[in-house]
């Protein structure tokens, strides 16, 4: 479970690098572009995954002290599933919105 701690910061740093590189090539705009929305949502998901990791580790450590590991794992996996489904639905909605925007121009 500890290997999961490296994933959100790595993703976040990659997103920052990608966003800075594309913004360096485009002129400054007074509004958010579609890519800005994608990156912003990705930042929120990466932060949520990092918070889930921190919460999950603390919950599991407390449960291990009380010999309630299976109940804690069940609760952690349930919250993890909710966040994963929310991220998938959110990205799908953003992709649909981007498709609709591209068809209207």
Coordinates of N, CA, C and O in Angstrom, one line a residue:
X1 N 0.8 -1.2 0.0 CA 0.0 0.0 0.0 C 0.9 1.3 0.0 O 0.4 2.3 -0.5
X2 N 2.1 1.1 0.5 CA 3.0 2.3 0.5 C 3.4 2.8 -0.9 O 3.7 4.0 -1.0
X3 N 3.4 1.9 -1.9 CA 3.8 2.3 -3.2 C 2.8 3.3 -3.8 O 3.2 4.0 -4.7
X4 N 1.6 3.3 -3.3 CA 0.6 4.2 -3.8 C 0.9 5.7 -3.5 O 0.3 6.6 -4.1
X5 N 1.7 5.9 -2.5 CA 2.0 7.3 -2.1 C 2.8 8.1 -3.1 O 2.7 9.3 -3.2
X6 N 3.5 7.4 -4.0 CA 4.3 8.1 -5.0 C 3.5 8.5 -6.2 O 3.9 9.3 -7.0
X7 N 2.3 7.9 -6.4 CA 1.5 8.1 -7.7 C 1.0 9.5 -7.7 O 1.2 10.2 -8.7
X8 N 0.2 10.0 -6.7 CA -0.4 11.4 -6.9 C 0.7 12.5 -7.0 O 0.5 13.3 -7.9
X9 N 1.7 12.5 -6.3 CA 2.7 13.6 -6.5 C 3.4 13.5 -7.9 O 3.6 14.5 -8.5
X10 N 3.6 12.3 -8.3 CA 4.2 12.1 -9.7 C 3.3 12.6 -10.8 O 3.7 13.3 -11.7
X11 N 2.0 12.3 -10.6 CA 1.0 12.7 -11.6 C 0.9 14.2 -11.5 O 0.8 14.9 -12.6
X12 N 0.9 14.8 -10.3 CA 0.7 16.2 -10.2 C 1.9 17.0 -10.8 O 1.7 18.0 -11.5
X13 N 3.1 16.5 -10.6 CA 4.3 17.1 -11.2 C 4.3 17.0 -12.7 O 4.7 17.9 -13.4
X14 N 3.9 15.9 -13.2 CA 3.8 15.7 -14.6 C 2.7 16.7 -15.2 O 3.0 17.3 -16.3
X15 N 1.6 16.8 -14.6 CA 0.6 17.8 -15.0 C 1.1 19.2 -15.0 O 0.8 20.0 -15.9
X16 N 1.8 19.6 -14.0 CA 2.3 20.9 -13.9 C 3.3 21.2 -15.0 O 3.3 22.2 -15.7
X17 N 4.2 20.2 -15.3 CA 5.1 20.3 -16.4 C 4.4 20.5 -17.7 O 4.8 21.3 -18.5
X18 N 3.4 19.6 -18.0 CA 2.7 19.7 -19.2 C 2.0 21.0 -19.4 O 1.9 21.6 -20.5
X19 N 1.3 21.4 -18.3 CA 0.6 22.7 -18.4 C 1.5 23.9 -18.7 O 1.2 24.7 -19.5
X20 N 2.6 23.9 -18.0 CA 3.6 25.0 -18.2 C 4.2 25.0 -19.6 O 4.4 26.1 -20.2
X21 N 4.4 23.8 -20.1 CA 5.0 23.8 -21.5 C 4.0 24.2 -22.5 O 4.3 24.9 -23.5
X22 N 2.7 23.9 -22.4 CA 1.7 24.3 -23.4 C 1.4 25.8 -23.2 O 1.2 26.5 -24.2
X23 N 1.4 26.3 -22.0 CA 1.1 27.7 -21.8 C 2.3 28.6 -22.2 O 2.1 29.7 -22.6
X24 N 3.5 28.0 -22.3 CA 4.6 28.8 -22.7 C 4.6 29.0 -24.2 O 5.2 30.0 -24.7
X25 N 3.9 28.2 -25.0 CA 3.8 28.3 -26.4 C 2.6 29.1 -26.9 O 2.5 29.5 -28.0
X26 N 1.6 29.3 -26.0 CA 0.4 30.0 -26.4 C 0.4 31.4 -25.8 O 1.0 31.6 -24.7
X27 N -0.2 32.4 -26.4 CA -0.3 33.7 -25.9 C -1.2 33.7 -24.6 O -2.1 32.8 -24.5
X28 N -1.0 34.7 -23.7 CA -1.8 34.8 -22.5 C -3.2 35.1 -22.9 O -3.5 35.9 -23.7
X29 N -4.2 34.3 -22.3 CA -5.6 34.5 -22.5 C -6.3 35.0 -21.3 O -5.9 34.7 -20.2
X30 N -7.4 35.7 -21.4 CA -8.1 36.2 -20.3 C -9.1 35.2 -19.8 O -9.9 35.5 -18.8
X31 N -9.2 34.1 -20.4 CA -10.2 33.1 -20.0 C -9.5 31.7 -19.9 O -8.4 31.5 -20.4
X32 N -10.2 30.8 -19.3 CA -9.7 29.4 -19.2 C -10.0 28.6 -20.5 O -11.1 28.7 -21.0
X33 N -9.0 27.9 -20.9 CA -9.2 27.1 -22.1 C -9.7 25.7 -21.7 O -9.7 25.4 -20.5
X34 N -10.0 24.9 -22.7 CA -10.4 23.5 -22.4 C -9.3 22.8 -21.7 O -9.6 22.0 -20.8
X35 N -8.1 23.0 -22.1 CA -7.0 22.3 -21.5 C -6.8 22.7 -20.1 O -6.5 21.9 -19.2
X36 N -7.1 24.0 -19.8 CA -7.0 24.5 -18.4 C -8.0 23.7 -17.5 O -7.7 23.4 -16.4
X37 N -9.2 23.5 -18.1 CA -10.2 22.8 -17.3 C -9.8 21.3 -17.1 O -10.0 20.8 -16.0
X38 N -9.2 20.7 -18.1 CA -8.7 19.3 -17.9 C -7.6 19.3 -16.9 O -7.7 18.4 -16.0
X39 N -6.7 20.2 -16.9 CA -5.6 20.2 -15.9 C -6.1 20.5 -14.5 O -5.7 19.9 -13.6
X40 N -7.1 21.4 -14.4 CA -7.6 21.7 -13.1 C -8.3 20.5 -12.5 O -8.2 20.2 -11.3
X41 N -9.1 19.9 -13.3 CA -9.8 18.7 -12.8 C -8.8 17.6 -12.4 O -9.0 16.9 -11.4
X42 N -7.8 17.4 -13.2 CA -6.7 16.5 -12.9 C -6.0 16.8 -11.6 O -5.7 15.9 -10.8
X43 N -5.8 18.1 -11.4 CA -5.2 18.5 -10.1 C -6.1 18.1 -8.9 O -5.6 17.6 -7.9
X44 N -7.4 18.3 -9.1 CA -8.3 18.0 -8.0 C -8.3 16.5 -7.8 O -8.3 16.0 -6.6
X45 N -8.3 15.7 -8.8 CA -8.3 14.2 -8.7 C -7.0 13.8 -8.0 O -7.0 12.9 -7.1
X46 N -5.8 14.3 -8.4 CA -4.5 14.0 -7.8 C -4.5 14.3 -6.3 O -4.1 13.6 -5.5
X47 N -5.1 15.5 -6.0 CA -5.2 15.9 -4.6 C -6.1 14.9 -3.8 O -5.8 14.6 -2.7
X48 N -7.2 14.6 -4.4 CA -8.1 13.7 -3.7 C -7.5 12.3 -3.5 O -7.7 11.7 -2.5
X49 N -6.7 11.8 -4.5 CA -6.0 10.5 -4.3 C -5.0 10.6 -3.2 O -4.8 9.7 -2.4
X50 N -4.3 11.7 -3.1 CA -3.3 11.9 -2.1 C -4.0 11.9 -0.7 O -3.5 11.3 0.3
X51 N -5.1 12.7 -0.6 CA -5.8 12.7 0.7 C -6.4 11.3 1.0 O -6.4 10.9 2.2
X52 N -6.9 10.6 0.0 CA -7.3 9.2 0.2 C -6.2 8.3 0.8 O -6.4 7.6 1.7
X53 N -5.0 8.5 0.2 CA -3.9 7.7 0.7 C -3.6 8.0 2.2 O -3.4 7.1 3.0
X54 N -3.5 9.3 2.5 CA -3.2 9.7 3.9 C -4.3 9.2 4.8 O -4.0 8.7 5.9
X55 N -5.6 9.4 4.5 CA -6.7 9.0 5.3 C -6.7 7.4 5.4 O -6.9 6.9 6.5
X56 N -6.4 6.7 4.3 CA -6.4 5.3 4.3 C -5.3 4.7 5.2 O -5.5 3.8 6.0
X57 N -4.1 5.3 5.2 CA -3.0 4.8 6.0 C -3.3 5.0 7.5 O -3.1 4.2 8.3
X58 N -3.9 6.2 7.8 CA -4.2 6.5 9.2 C -5.4 5.6 9.7 O -5.3 5.1 10.8
X59 N -6.4 5.4 8.9 CA -7.5 4.5 9.2 C -7.0 3.1 9.4 O -7.4 2.4 10.4
X60 N -6.1 2.6 8.5 CA -5.6 1.2 8.7 C -4.7 1.1 9.9 O -4.8 0.0 10.6
X61 N -3.9 2.0 10.2 CA -3.1 2.0 11.4 C -3.9 1.9 12.6 O -3.6 1.1 13.6
X62 N -4.9 2.7 12.7 CA -5.8 2.7 13.9 C -6.5 1.4 14.0 O -6.7 0.9 15.1
X63 N -7.0 0.9 12.9 CA -7.7 -0.4 12.9 C -6.8 -1.6 13.3 O -7.2 -2.5 13.9
X64 N -5.5 -1.5 12.8 CA -4.6 -2.6 13.1 C -4.3 -2.6 14.6 O -4.1 -3.7 15.2
X65 N -4.3 -1.4 15.3 CA -4.1 -1.4 16.7 C -5.3 -2.0 17.5 O -5.1 -2.6 18.5
X66 N -6.5 -2.0 16.8 CA -7.7 -2.5 17.5 C -8.1 -3.9 16.9 O -9.2 -4.4 17.1
X67 N -7.2 -4.5 16.1 CA -7.5 -5.8 15.4 C -8.8 -5.7 14.6 O -9.6 -6.7 14.5
X68 N -9.0 -4.6 13.8 CA -10.2 -4.5 12.9 C -9.7 -4.2 11.5 O -10.3 -3.4 10.8
X69 N -8.7 -4.9 11.0 CA -8.1 -4.6 9.7 C -9.1 -4.9 8.6 O -9.2 -4.1 7.7
X70 N -9.9 -5.9 8.7 CA -10.8 -6.3 7.5 C -11.9 -5.2 7.4 O -12.2 -4.9 6.2
X71 N -12.4 -4.7 8.5 CA -13.5 -3.7 8.3 C -12.9 -2.4 7.8 O -13.5 -1.7 7.0
X72 N -11.7 -2.1 8.2 CA -11.0 -0.8 7.8 C -10.7 -1.0 6.3 O -10.9 0.0 5.5
X73 N -10.2 -2.1 5.8 CA -9.9 -2.3 4.4 C -11.1 -2.2 3.6 O -11.1 -1.7 2.5
X74 N -12.2 -2.8 4.1 CA -13.5 -2.7 3.4 C -13.9 -1.3 3.2 O -14.3 -0.8 2.1
X75 N -13.8 -0.5 4.2 CA -14.2 1.0 4.2 C -13.3 1.7 3.3 O -13.7 2.6 2.5
X76 N -12.0 1.5 3.3 CA -11.0 2.2 2.5 C -11.3 1.8 1.0 O -11.3 2.7 0.1
X77 N -11.5 0.6 0.7 CA -11.8 0.2 -0.7 C -13.0 0.8 -1.2 O -13.2 1.1 -2.4
X78 N -14.0 0.9 -0.3 CA -15.3 1.5 -0.7 C -15.1 3.0 -1.1 O -15.6 3.4 -2.1
X79 N -14.4 3.7 -0.3 CA -14.2 5.1 -0.6 C -13.3 5.3 -1.8 O -13.5 6.1 -2.7
X80 N -12.3 4.4 -2.0 CA -11.5 4.4 -3.1 C -12.3 4.1 -4.4 O -12.1 4.8 -5.4
X81 N -13.2 3.2 -4.4 CA -14.1 3.0 -5.5 C -14.9 4.2 -5.8 O -15.1 4.5 -7.0
X82 N -15.4 4.9 -4.8 CA -16.3 6.1 -5.1 C -15.4 7.1 -5.8 O -15.9 7.8 -6.7
X83 N -14.2 7.4 -5.3 CA -13.3 8.4 -5.9 C -13.0 8.0 -7.3 O -13.0 8.8 -8.2
X84 N -12.7 6.7 -7.6 CA -12.3 6.3 -8.9 C -13.5 6.5 -9.9 O -13.3 6.9 -11.0
X85 N -14.7 6.1 -9.4 CA -15.9 6.3 -10.3 C -16.2 7.7 -10.5 O -16.5 8.1 -11.6
X86 N -16.0 8.6 -9.5 CA -16.2 10.0 -9.6 C -15.2 10.6 -10.6 O -15.6 11.4 -11.5
X87 N -14.0 10.2 -10.6 CA -13.0 10.7 -11.5 C -13.3 10.2 -12.9 O -13.2 11.0 -13.9
X88 N -13.7 9.0 -13.1 CA -14.1 8.5 -14.4 C -15.3 9.2 -15.0 O -15.3 9.6 -16.2
X89 N -16.3 9.4 -14.2 CA -17.5 10.2 -14.6 C -17.1 11.6 -14.9 O -17.6 12.2 -15.9
X90 N -16.3 12.2 -14.1 CA -15.9 13.6 -14.3 C -15.1 13.8 -15.6 O -15.4 14.7 -16.4
X91 N -14.1 12.9 -15.8 CA -13.4 13.0 -17.1 C -14.2 12.7 -18.3 O -14.1 13.3 -19.3
X92 N -15.2 11.8 -18.2 CA -16.1 11.5 -19.3 C -16.9 12.7 -19.6 O -17.1 13.1 -20.7
X93 N -17.4 13.4 -18.5 CA -18.2 14.6 -18.7 C -17.4 15.7 -19.4 O -17.8 16.4 -20.3
X94 N -16.1 15.9 -19.0 CA -15.2 16.8 -19.6 C -14.9 16.5 -21.0 O -14.9 17.4 -21.9
X95 N -14.7 15.2 -21.3 CA -14.5 14.9 -22.7 C -15.8 15.1 -23.6 O -15.6 15.6 -24.7
X96 N -16.9 14.8 -23.1 CA -18.2 15.1 -23.8 C -18.3 16.6 -24.0 O -18.7 17.1 -25.1
X97 N -18.0 17.4 -23.0 CA -18.1 18.9 -23.1 C -17.1 19.4 -24.1 O -17.5 20.2 -25.0
X98 N -15.9 18.8 -24.2 CA -14.9 19.2 -25.2 C -15.4 18.8 -26.6 O -15.2 19.6 -27.5
X99 N -16.0 17.7 -26.7 CA -16.5 17.2 -28.0 C -17.6 18.2 -28.5 O -17.6 18.6 -29.6
X100 N -18.5 18.5 -27.6 CA -19.6 19.4 -27.9 C -19.1 20.8 -28.3 O -19.5 21.4 -29.3
X101 N -18.1 21.3 -27.6 CA -17.4 22.6 -27.9 C -16.8 22.5 -29.2 O -16.8 23.5 -30.0
X102 N -16.1 21.4 -29.6 CA -15.4 21.3 -30.8 C -16.4 21.3 -32.0 O -16.1 21.7 -33.1
X103 N -17.5 20.7 -31.8 CA -18.5 20.6 -32.9 C -19.3 21.9 -33.1 O -19.8 22.2 -34.2
X104 N -19.3 22.8 -32.0 CA -20.1 24.0 -32.2 C -19.3 25.1 -32.8 O -19.8 26.1 -33.2
X105 N -17.9 24.9 -33.0 CA -17.1 26.0 -33.6 C -16.8 25.7 -35.0 O -17.0 24.7 -35.6

